[in-house]
Coordinates of C-alpha atoms and ligand atoms in Angstrom, one line a residue:
M27 CA -45.2 0.3 -2.0
D28 CA -46.3 -0.5 -5.4
Q29 CA -44.4 -3.7 -6.3
R30 CA -44.2 -5.4 -9.6
T31 CA -41.7 -6.8 -12.0
A32 CA -40.3 -4.3 -14.4
E33 CA -39.0 -4.8 -18.0
P34 CA -35.1 -4.4 -18.0
D35 CA -34.2 -1.0 -19.5
R36 CA -31.5 -1.9 -22.3
N37 CA -30.0 1.7 -21.9
Y38 CA -29.0 1.1 -18.3
S39 CA -28.3 -2.6 -17.6
I40 CA -28.6 -5.7 -19.6
S41 CA -29.3 -7.7 -16.4
P42 CA -32.8 -8.4 -15.4
V43 CA -34.5 -6.4 -12.7
S44 CA -34.6 -8.4 -9.5
L45 CA -36.6 -5.9 -7.4
Y46 CA -38.8 -2.8 -8.3
G47 CA -40.5 -0.3 -6.1
E48 CA -41.7 3.2 -5.9
F49 CA -40.7 5.4 -3.1
T50 CA -40.1 9.0 -2.2
L51 CA -36.7 10.5 -1.5
T52 CA -36.0 10.8 2.2
G53 CA -34.9 14.3 1.9
N54 CA -37.7 15.6 -0.4
P55 CA -41.1 13.6 0.0
K56 CA -42.3 15.5 -3.0
V57 CA -40.1 13.6 -5.3
R58 CA -41.4 10.1 -6.3
C59 CA -39.0 7.7 -7.9
A60 CA -39.2 4.3 -9.5
V61 CA -36.2 2.2 -8.2
S62 CA -35.0 -1.0 -9.9
L63 CA -32.4 -3.3 -8.6
T64 CA -30.4 -5.4 -11.2
E65 CA -27.2 -7.4 -10.6
R66 CA -25.1 -4.5 -11.4
D67 CA -27.0 -1.2 -10.8
L68 CA -29.6 0.6 -8.6
I69 CA -31.6 2.4 -11.1
V70 CA -33.5 5.5 -10.0
Q71 CA -36.0 7.1 -12.0
R72 CA -37.6 10.2 -11.0
L73 CA -41.4 10.1 -11.5
T74 CA -41.9 13.7 -10.8
S75 CA -40.9 16.1 -13.5
A76 CA -37.1 16.7 -13.9
P77 CA -34.9 18.1 -16.6
A78 CA -34.9 15.9 -19.6
G79 CA -32.2 13.4 -19.6
R80 CA -31.6 13.8 -15.6
S81 CA -34.7 11.9 -14.7
K82 CA -33.0 8.5 -14.7
V83 CA -29.7 7.4 -13.2
A84 CA -28.0 4.0 -12.7
L85 CA -25.9 3.7 -9.7
S86 CA -23.3 1.1 -10.1
L87 CA -23.2 -1.4 -7.3
K88 CA -19.6 -1.7 -7.8
D89 CA -19.2 1.7 -5.9
C90 CA -21.7 0.8 -3.1
V91 CA -20.1 -0.2 0.3
G92 CA -23.3 -1.1 2.0
C93 CA -26.9 -0.1 3.2
R94 CA -29.3 0.2 6.0
A95 CA -33.0 -0.2 6.5
Y96 CA -34.5 1.6 9.5
R97 CA -37.5 3.0 11.2
A98 CA -38.1 6.7 11.6
D99 CA -37.6 7.9 15.3
D100 CA -41.2 9.3 15.1
N101 CA -43.5 6.4 16.1
A102 CA -46.5 8.1 14.5
D103 CA -44.8 7.7 11.2
P104 CA -45.5 4.2 9.7
A105 CA -42.6 4.7 7.2
A106 CA -39.3 2.8 6.9
Y107 CA -36.2 4.1 5.3
L108 CA -33.7 2.6 3.0
A109 CA -30.3 4.3 2.8
V110 CA -27.7 3.1 0.2
Y111 CA -24.0 4.4 0.5
F112 CA -22.0 4.8 -2.7
Y113 CA -18.4 6.0 -3.4
P114 CA -18.3 6.5 -7.0
L115 CA -15.4 7.9 -8.8
T116 CA -16.2 11.5 -9.8
R117 CA -14.3 14.3 -11.2
R118 CA -14.0 17.4 -9.0
W119 CA -13.6 21.0 -10.3
M120 CA -10.0 21.8 -10.9
S121 CA -8.7 18.4 -10.1
P122 CA -7.0 16.3 -12.8
G123 CA -8.2 12.8 -12.1
R124 CA -11.2 11.2 -10.8
S125 CA -11.5 10.3 -7.1
R126 CA -14.0 8.6 -4.8
H127 CA -16.6 10.6 -3.0
R128 CA -19.5 9.6 -0.7
A129 CA -22.9 9.8 -2.1
E130 CA -25.7 8.6 0.0
H131 CA -29.2 7.8 -1.7
S132 CA -32.0 7.4 0.8
F133 CA -35.7 6.4 0.1
R134 CA -38.8 6.5 2.2
V135 CA -40.7 3.3 2.1
A136 CA -44.3 3.9 3.0
A137 CA -46.7 1.9 0.7
L138 CA -48.4 0.2 3.7
Q139 CA -50.0 1.4 6.8
D140 CA -48.2 -1.2 8.9
P141 CA -44.8 0.0 10.1
R142 CA -43.5 -3.6 10.4
A143 CA -44.4 -4.4 6.9
N144 CA -42.8 -1.3 5.7
L145 CA -39.5 -2.0 7.6
E146 CA -39.6 -5.6 6.4
E147 CA -39.8 -4.4 2.7
A148 CA -36.9 -2.1 3.4
E149 CA -34.9 -4.7 4.9
K150 CA -35.6 -7.0 1.9
W151 CA -34.1 -4.2 -0.3
A152 CA -31.2 -3.7 2.0
R153 CA -30.3 -7.5 1.9
A154 CA -30.7 -7.7 -1.9
V155 CA -28.5 -4.6 -2.4
R156 CA -25.9 -5.9 0.1
E157 CA -25.6 -9.1 -1.8
R158 CA -24.9 -7.3 -5.0
A159 CA -22.7 -4.4 -3.6
A160 CA -19.1 -3.7 -4.0
R161 CA -17.9 -7.5 -3.0
P162 CA -15.7 -9.0 -5.5
Q163 CA -17.6 -12.4 -5.9
S164 CA -14.6 -14.5 -6.6
P165 CA -10.9 -14.5 -6.5
R166 CA -8.9 -13.3 -9.6
S167 CA -9.1 -15.6 -12.4
D168 CA -5.4 -15.3 -13.5
G169 CA -4.1 -17.5 -10.6
G170 CA -3.1 -14.5 -8.5
A171 CA -4.3 -16.5 -5.4
L172 CA -6.8 -13.9 -4.1
S173 CA -9.5 -14.4 -1.5
V174 CA -12.2 -12.1 -0.1
L175 CA -12.5 -11.3 3.5
S176 CA -15.6 -13.1 4.9
R177 CA -18.4 -11.0 6.3
P178 CA -19.1 -10.0 8.8
S179 CA -15.3 -9.3 9.5
R180 CA -13.7 -8.2 12.7
M181 CA -10.7 -6.0 12.2
M182 CA -8.2 -4.7 14.6
L183 CA -7.6 -1.1 13.4
L184 CA -4.4 0.4 14.9
V185 CA -4.1 4.1 14.7
N186 CA -1.0 6.1 15.6
P187 CA -2.3 9.5 16.6
Q188 CA 1.1 11.1 16.2
S189 CA 1.7 10.1 12.7
G190 CA 1.5 12.7 9.9
K191 CA 0.3 16.1 10.9
G192 CA -1.0 14.5 14.0
Q193 CA -4.6 14.2 12.6
A194 CA -4.9 10.7 12.1
L195 CA -7.6 10.1 14.8
T196 CA -9.6 13.1 13.3
L197 CA -9.3 11.5 9.8
Y198 CA -10.4 8.4 11.3
N199 CA -13.6 10.0 12.9
N200 CA -14.3 12.0 9.8
H201 CA -14.0 9.3 7.1
I202 CA -13.1 5.8 8.2
Q203 CA -15.5 5.0 11.1
P204 CA -18.6 6.1 9.1
M205 CA -17.5 4.3 6.0
L206 CA -16.9 1.2 8.1
N207 CA -20.2 1.5 9.7
E208 CA -22.0 2.0 6.4
A209 CA -20.2 -1.2 5.0
G210 CA -21.0 -3.2 8.2
V211 CA -17.4 -3.9 9.1
T212 CA -17.0 -4.3 12.8
H213 CA -13.7 -3.2 14.1
T214 CA -11.8 -2.4 17.4
L215 CA -10.0 0.8 17.6
V216 CA -6.4 0.6 19.1
I217 CA -4.7 3.9 19.5
T218 CA -0.9 3.4 20.0
E219 CA 0.7 5.1 22.9
R220 CA 4.3 4.9 21.9
Q221 CA 6.8 3.4 19.3
N222 CA 6.8 -0.3 19.4
H223 CA 3.5 -0.5 21.1
A224 CA 1.8 -2.0 18.0
R225 CA 4.7 -4.5 17.5
E226 CA 4.3 -5.8 21.2
L227 CA 0.6 -5.9 20.8
V228 CA 0.5 -8.0 17.7
K229 CA 3.3 -10.2 19.1
E230 CA 1.1 -11.4 22.0
A231 CA -2.4 -11.2 20.3
D232 CA -4.8 -13.9 20.0
L233 CA -5.1 -13.7 16.2
S234 CA -7.9 -16.2 15.8
Q235 CA -10.1 -13.1 17.1
W236 CA -9.3 -11.0 14.0
D237 CA -9.9 -11.3 10.4
A238 CA -7.5 -8.5 9.5
L239 CA -5.0 -6.2 11.1
V240 CA -5.7 -2.6 9.7
I241 CA -3.0 0.2 10.2
M242 CA -3.8 3.7 9.9
S243 CA -0.8 5.8 10.1
G244 CA 2.3 6.0 7.9
D245 CA 4.4 3.1 6.8
G246 CA 6.2 3.0 10.1
L247 CA 3.5 1.3 12.0
L248 CA 3.0 -1.4 9.5
F249 CA 6.7 -2.1 9.8
E250 CA 6.1 -2.6 13.6
V251 CA 3.2 -4.9 12.9
I252 CA 4.9 -7.0 10.3
N253 CA 7.9 -7.5 12.4
G254 CA 5.7 -8.2 15.4
L255 CA 4.0 -11.0 13.6
L256 CA 7.2 -12.6 12.3
E257 CA 8.7 -12.5 15.9
R258 CA 5.9 -15.0 17.0
A259 CA 6.6 -18.6 17.4
D260 CA 3.6 -19.1 15.2
W261 CA 5.0 -16.7 12.6
E262 CA 4.0 -19.0 9.8
E263 CA 0.3 -18.9 10.6
A264 CA 0.5 -15.3 12.0
I265 CA 1.9 -13.6 8.8
R266 CA -1.2 -15.0 6.9
T267 CA -3.4 -12.5 8.7
P268 CA -4.6 -10.0 6.1
M269 CA -3.3 -6.5 6.7
G270 CA -4.9 -3.4 5.5
I271 CA -3.4 0.1 5.2
L272 CA -5.0 3.5 5.7
P273 CA -3.0 6.5 5.1
G274 CA -2.6 8.7 8.3
G275 CA 1.0 9.5 8.1
S276 CA 3.3 11.8 6.1
G277 CA 5.1 8.6 4.5
N278 CA 2.2 6.7 2.9
G279 CA 3.9 4.7 0.3
L280 CA 2.0 1.3 0.7
A281 CA -1.3 3.1 0.8
A282 CA -0.5 5.0 -2.4
S283 CA 0.7 1.6 -3.9
V284 CA -2.6 -0.1 -3.0
H285 CA -4.4 2.8 -4.6
H286 CA -2.3 2.6 -7.7
Y287 CA -2.8 -1.1 -8.0
S288 CA -6.6 -0.5 -8.2
G289 CA -6.0 1.6 -11.4
A290 CA -6.9 4.9 -9.9
S291 CA -5.0 8.1 -10.8
L292 CA -3.1 10.3 -8.5
V293 CA -5.1 12.0 -5.8
S294 CA -4.9 14.2 -2.8
T295 CA -4.1 12.8 0.7
E296 CA -7.7 12.9 1.9
E297 CA -8.9 11.3 -1.5
L298 CA -6.2 8.7 -1.0
L299 CA -7.7 7.8 2.4
V300 CA -11.2 7.6 1.0
S301 CA -9.9 5.4 -1.8
C302 CA -8.0 3.0 0.7
G303 CA -11.1 2.8 3.0
F304 CA -13.3 2.0 0.0
L305 CA -10.8 -1.0 -0.9
L306 CA -10.6 -2.1 2.7
C307 CA -14.5 -2.4 2.7
Q308 CA -14.2 -4.5 -0.5
G309 CA -11.8 -6.9 1.4
L310 CA -9.9 -8.2 -1.4
V311 CA -6.9 -10.1 -0.2
A312 CA -3.7 -10.6 -2.3
H313 CA -0.3 -12.0 -1.4
M314 CA 2.4 -9.4 -0.7
D315 CA 6.2 -9.7 -1.1
L316 CA 8.3 -9.3 2.1
V317 CA 12.1 -8.8 2.2
S318 CA 14.2 -10.3 4.9
I319 CA 16.9 -7.7 5.9
H320 CA 20.1 -8.5 7.6
L321 CA 22.0 -6.0 9.5
C322 CA 25.6 -6.0 10.6
S323 CA 24.8 -6.6 14.3
G324 CA 23.2 -9.9 13.1
L325 CA 19.7 -8.5 13.6
R326 CA 17.2 -9.7 11.1
L327 CA 13.9 -7.7 10.3
F328 CA 11.4 -7.8 7.6
S329 CA 10.5 -5.0 5.3
F330 CA 7.3 -4.5 2.9
L331 CA 8.2 -1.4 1.0
S332 CA 11.8 -0.1 0.6
M333 CA 15.3 0.1 1.7
A334 CA 17.3 3.3 1.0
W335 CA 20.7 4.5 1.3
G336 CA 22.3 7.8 0.4
F337 CA 20.3 10.7 -1.0
V338 CA 16.8 9.2 -0.5
A339 CA 17.4 7.9 3.2
D340 CA 18.9 11.3 4.1
V341 CA 15.9 13.2 2.7
D342 CA 13.6 10.8 4.5
I343 CA 15.2 11.5 7.8
E344 CA 16.1 15.0 7.5
S345 CA 12.5 15.8 6.2
E346 CA 11.2 14.6 9.7
K347 CA 11.3 18.2 10.9
Y348 CA 8.9 19.2 8.1
R349 CA 6.2 16.7 9.0
H350 CA 3.8 19.4 9.7
V351 CA 3.4 19.8 5.9
G352 CA 2.4 16.2 5.5
A353 CA 3.4 14.4 2.4
A354 CA 5.0 17.3 0.9
R355 CA 7.8 17.0 3.3
F356 CA 9.7 14.8 0.8
T357 CA 9.4 17.6 -1.9
V358 CA 10.9 20.2 0.7
G359 CA 13.6 17.7 1.9
T360 CA 14.7 16.9 -1.7
L361 CA 15.1 20.6 -2.4
V362 CA 17.1 21.1 0.7
R363 CA 19.4 18.1 0.2
L364 CA 19.9 18.9 -3.4
A365 CA 21.6 22.2 -2.3
S366 CA 24.1 20.1 -0.3
L367 CA 24.4 17.0 -2.7
R368 CA 26.9 14.6 -1.6
V369 CA 28.6 11.3 -2.8
Y370 CA 28.4 8.2 -0.8
R371 CA 30.9 5.5 -1.1
G372 CA 30.1 2.0 -0.9
R373 CA 29.9 -1.6 -2.7
L374 CA 26.9 -2.9 -4.1
A375 CA 26.1 -6.4 -5.5
Y376 CA 22.8 -8.1 -6.4
L377 CA 21.4 -11.4 -7.5
P378 CA 19.3 -10.8 -10.6
A379 CA 15.9 -12.0 -10.9
P380 CA 15.8 -14.8 -13.4
E381 CA 13.7 -13.0 -16.1
D382 CA 16.1 -10.1 -16.1
D383 CA 19.4 -11.9 -15.7
H384 CA 21.5 -9.9 -18.2
S385 CA 18.9 -7.2 -19.3
E386 CA 18.7 -4.4 -16.8
V387 CA 15.9 -2.0 -18.2
E388 CA 15.9 1.7 -19.5
G389 CA 18.7 3.7 -18.5
S390 CA 21.0 0.9 -17.5
R391 CA 22.8 0.2 -20.6
N392 CA 26.0 2.1 -19.5
D393 CA 26.1 0.2 -16.3
V394 CA 29.4 -1.5 -15.8
T395 CA 29.1 -4.6 -13.7
L396 CA 31.2 -7.5 -13.1
R397 CA 29.9 -10.9 -12.3
C398 CA 31.3 -12.5 -9.2
N399 CA 32.4 -15.3 -11.6
G400 CA 34.5 -12.7 -13.4
Q401 CA 32.3 -12.2 -16.5
A402 CA 31.9 -8.7 -17.4
S403 CA 28.3 -7.9 -18.2
S404 CA 28.9 -4.5 -19.6
P405 CA 28.3 -4.0 -23.4
D406 CA 31.7 -2.2 -23.4
P407 CA 34.4 -4.6 -21.9
S408 CA 37.1 -1.8 -22.2
R409 CA 35.3 0.0 -19.4
D410 CA 35.9 -2.9 -17.0
S411 CA 38.8 -2.2 -14.9
P412 CA 40.2 -5.0 -12.5
R413 CA 38.0 -5.2 -9.6
P414 CA 37.8 -7.8 -6.8
K415 CA 35.5 -10.4 -7.9
T416 CA 33.9 -10.7 -4.6
F417 CA 33.4 -8.5 -1.7
H418 CA 32.2 -9.2 1.8
N419 CA 31.6 -7.0 4.6
S420 CA 34.3 -5.0 6.3
C421 CA 32.4 -4.8 9.6
H422 CA 35.8 -4.4 11.4
S423 CA 36.9 -1.5 9.5
N424 CA 33.5 0.3 10.1
N425 CA 32.9 1.9 13.4
S426 CA 29.1 2.2 13.2
C427 CA 29.0 -1.6 12.7
K428 CA 30.2 -2.3 16.2
A429 CA 26.7 -2.0 17.3
R430 CA 24.9 -3.6 20.2
G431 CA 24.6 -7.2 20.4
R432 CA 27.4 -7.9 17.8
R433 CA 29.0 -11.2 18.6
E434 CA 32.5 -11.9 17.2
S435 CA 31.8 -14.9 15.2
A436 CA 29.3 -15.3 12.5
P437 CA 26.8 -12.8 13.8
C438 CA 25.2 -12.4 10.4
R439 CA 24.5 -16.1 9.6
S440 CA 21.4 -16.8 7.9
A441 CA 18.5 -16.7 10.3
S442 CA 17.2 -20.1 9.6
G443 CA 16.3 -21.8 12.7
A444 CA 17.8 -19.3 14.9
L445 CA 15.1 -16.6 14.6
A446 CA 11.4 -16.8 13.7
G447 CA 10.3 -16.1 10.1
P448 CA 11.3 -18.0 6.8
P449 CA 15.0 -19.1 6.4
D450 CA 16.8 -17.1 3.6
S451 CA 18.1 -19.4 0.9
L452 CA 19.8 -16.9 -1.3
L453 CA 22.1 -15.1 1.2
P454 CA 25.5 -16.3 2.7
P455 CA 26.2 -15.0 6.0
L456 CA 27.1 -11.3 5.7
D457 CA 30.8 -11.8 6.5
Q458 CA 31.1 -14.4 3.8
P459 CA 31.9 -14.0 0.1
L460 CA 28.9 -13.9 -2.3
P461 CA 28.2 -16.8 -4.8
G462 CA 29.4 -16.7 -8.4
D463 CA 25.9 -15.8 -9.9
W464 CA 25.8 -12.3 -8.1
V465 CA 26.6 -9.2 -10.1
V466 CA 29.0 -6.9 -8.3
V467 CA 28.5 -3.1 -9.4
Q468 CA 31.7 -1.6 -10.4
E469 CA 31.3 1.8 -9.1
E470 CA 31.9 2.6 -5.5
D471 CA 30.7 6.3 -5.7
F472 CA 26.9 6.8 -5.5
V473 CA 24.3 9.4 -4.9
L474 CA 21.6 6.9 -3.9
M475 CA 20.6 3.3 -3.7
L476 CA 16.9 2.4 -3.4
A477 CA 15.3 -1.0 -3.4
M478 CA 11.5 -0.8 -3.8
Y479 CA 9.1 -3.9 -3.6
Q480 CA 5.9 -2.0 -4.1
S481 CA 5.2 0.9 -6.6
H482 CA 5.2 4.0 -4.4
L483 CA 8.0 5.3 -2.1
A484 CA 5.5 8.1 -1.1
E485 CA 2.3 9.5 -2.1
D486 CA 3.6 11.2 -5.2
L487 CA 6.7 9.2 -5.9
L488 CA 5.9 6.3 -8.2
A489 CA 9.4 4.8 -7.8
A490 CA 8.8 1.2 -9.3
P491 CA 5.9 1.7 -12.0
D492 CA 5.8 -2.0 -12.8
A493 CA 5.9 -3.5 -9.5
T494 CA 3.0 -5.6 -8.3
P495 CA 2.3 -6.6 -4.6
D496 CA 3.6 -10.1 -5.3
D497 CA 6.1 -10.1 -8.3
G498 CA 8.8 -11.6 -6.0
V499 CA 11.0 -8.9 -7.4
I500 CA 13.2 -6.3 -5.6
H501 CA 13.2 -3.2 -7.9
L502 CA 16.8 -1.9 -7.4
F503 CA 17.7 1.6 -8.4
Y504 CA 21.1 3.2 -8.0
V505 CA 22.3 6.6 -9.1
R506 CA 26.0 6.8 -9.8
A507 CA 28.0 9.9 -8.6
G508 CA 28.6 12.6 -11.3
I509 CA 24.9 13.2 -11.9
S510 CA 24.3 17.1 -11.9
R511 CA 21.9 18.6 -9.5
A512 CA 19.6 19.6 -12.5
A513 CA 19.5 16.0 -13.6
L514 CA 18.8 14.6 -10.2
L515 CA 16.0 17.0 -9.7
K516 CA 14.6 16.0 -13.1
L517 CA 14.6 12.5 -12.1
F518 CA 12.6 13.1 -8.9
L519 CA 10.3 15.2 -10.8
A520 CA 9.7 12.4 -13.4
M521 CA 9.1 10.0 -10.4
E522 CA 5.8 11.6 -9.7
K523 CA 4.4 9.8 -12.9
G524 CA 7.0 6.9 -12.8
A525 CA 8.8 8.5 -15.9
H526 CA 12.2 8.2 -14.5
V527 CA 12.4 4.7 -15.6
G528 CA 12.2 5.6 -19.2
A529 CA 14.1 8.8 -18.9
N530 CA 17.3 7.3 -20.2
C531 CA 19.4 8.9 -17.4
R532 CA 22.8 7.4 -17.8
H533 CA 23.6 7.9 -14.2
M534 CA 20.6 5.7 -13.1
V535 CA 20.4 2.0 -13.2
H536 CA 17.3 -0.2 -12.6
A537 CA 17.7 -3.8 -12.1
K538 CA 15.2 -6.4 -11.0
V539 CA 16.9 -8.5 -8.3
R540 CA 16.1 -11.3 -5.9
A541 CA 18.7 -10.4 -3.2
L542 CA 21.2 -7.6 -2.7
R543 CA 24.2 -6.7 -0.5
L544 CA 25.3 -3.1 0.3
E545 CA 28.6 -2.4 2.1
P546 CA 28.7 1.3 2.9
L547 CA 32.2 2.6 3.0
S548 CA 31.6 6.2 4.0
P549 CA 32.0 6.5 7.7
K550 CA 28.8 8.2 8.2
G551 CA 25.4 7.8 6.7
V552 CA 21.8 6.6 7.0
I553 CA 20.1 3.4 5.8
T554 CA 16.3 3.4 6.1
V555 CA 14.1 0.3 5.9
D556 CA 10.4 1.4 5.2
G557 CA 11.3 4.8 6.1
E558 CA 12.6 3.9 9.5
V559 CA 16.3 4.3 10.3
V560 CA 18.2 1.0 10.9
E561 CA 21.8 0.4 11.9
Y562 CA 24.3 1.8 9.5
G563 CA 26.8 -0.7 8.1
P564 CA 26.9 -3.6 5.6
V565 CA 23.4 -4.9 5.0
Q566 CA 21.9 -7.6 2.9
A567 CA 18.4 -8.4 1.7
E568 CA 16.4 -11.3 0.0
V569 CA 12.9 -11.3 -1.3
H570 CA 10.2 -13.7 0.1
R571 CA 7.6 -13.9 -2.6
G572 CA 4.0 -13.5 -1.3
L573 CA 4.8 -14.1 2.3
G574 CA 2.4 -11.6 3.7
R575 CA -1.2 -11.0 2.8
L576 CA -2.5 -7.4 1.7
I577 CA -6.0 -5.9 1.4
T578 CA -5.7 -4.5 -2.0
G579 CA -7.6 -3.2 -5.0
Ligands
ADP602 P1 4.6 9.0 9.6 O1 4.6 8.7 8.2 O2 4.0 10.2 9.9 O3 6.2 9.1 9.9 P2 4.7 6.4 10.7 O4 3.5 5.4 10.9 O5 5.8 6.2 9.8 O6 4.1 7.8 10.5 O7 5.2 6.7 12.3 C1 6.3 7.4 12.7 C2 7.0 6.4 13.9 O8 6.2 6.7 15.0 C3 7.2 5.1 13.6 O9 8.6 4.8 14.1 C4 6.2 4.4 14.7 O10 6.8 3.2 15.1 C5 6.1 5.4 15.7 N1 5.0 5.4 16.5 C6 4.0 4.5 16.4 N2 2.9 5.0 17.5 C7 3.4 5.9 18.2 C8 2.9 6.8 19.2 N3 1.7 6.6 19.6 N4 3.8 7.9 19.5 C9 4.9 8.1 19.0 N5 5.4 7.3 18.0 C10 4.7 6.1 17.5
MG603 MG1 7.2 -6.6 -5.5

């Protein structure tokens, strides 16, 4: 190999050239290239004639997950090879946005007669590329308390083979296993055998063996893992284990959120998988809000994505039967449910997040609320009819509440001490009145209640556009009864791009809150947490800012 120091090319990179070499392309030995490595790019210039303007390309190392140096199988061949793996953002034909696609660049290193010397040269390049490849060098400078997974990292990768269309394992084999190998990420594949398998596994696991727990499924499997971690005696340490998400299910809300936080545009399911795989290889770890949820039976669980009641919860559950269509099941379910739109009766109250105490955002100006201390927060006091200033749960009048395990006295008491996981400081026991600084929503007739703590409810539902992983906020949405089918459909269509928030729909309210309480009054209904059905009845929630760790963009 011809080795010398080259002048930096101002057109392609302002950083100096660290390595320079001349190789042939692995696939086409007739094409000779001059290859320069800078801090930012791998610059490949064809020395053999090529169409003008296309003879030189700068491959950004930001898009590189790793590389490999190896000898040819053929012992008579003294050459070594250098393969560099990129996943650049490219625009595909007919596709509106850019998405990541694999691009391997492979070079034949054969300047010397000695095979060992060629391999050493290729390995030197591989080390240099790896040092500069897609690895965020330092945590975020704005104090977001990020870290980067150490290398080599050991991941437990849990796959639910039943999730989505039942293709999670195929998707793993086709996309994720090769990508993790290219990135040099060692992982152990665990295929779940049944519901709660993952939960039991992480509850007992020796977590010191793992740098990260990665879930390839829908949101349901991560729900298991998070609750398993928080059921451990050492929950405080356990919940700091970084968690990664790869979309393999039909409800991939967190994966879509992680992709969205990376600044990328809406993509198809398989493109979303490649994007999340790429972010996993980068290994940037952020804090993630978790929400503690108290059910009427006294059970407490933890949620990372959403809580829903009414329309959204019904669609989620009813659309299970359309899971063979993948993420489109929610669209089908929404249309079916719209045809039989119903009203859900209940009482809702919330504790506003400090920065949003009085000012709910777009679309909420007509909201009529009454503070528990009796101060109307409506801009139109004439609309305030006398309402009870507090509400607490009516477990006894609600059949579905007499669930298993409910003790007669104080079953909903704050979990501090009694259960693993952090104590809740904002929630009184579920059967006790709320403090004076809570807002009680005046209406009792709703079409839906949706609490979001990450941006996406599903792949194409940007429900909380300004949510960030650790903003410490529950983005509470509710839609009052009286909305027409057409207006509701319009809201859901607008949600694809997050435009429902600014749509000024007078039936929809969006409030940023720290805690909430919902008491359903309709005798039948569904409440979902992260897409999983939970006990129906009074329920309350409190956000724990940045309690979890998420591998994100
Ligand atoms: P999807 O988005 O396709 O619904 P989820 O990850 O949400 O995928 O999983 C759906 C449900 O399957 C969850 O309740 C999860 O706990 C459960 N589950 C996990 N592993 C298995 C398995 N091996 N067999 C059946 N169900 C499982
Ligand atoms: Mg949040």
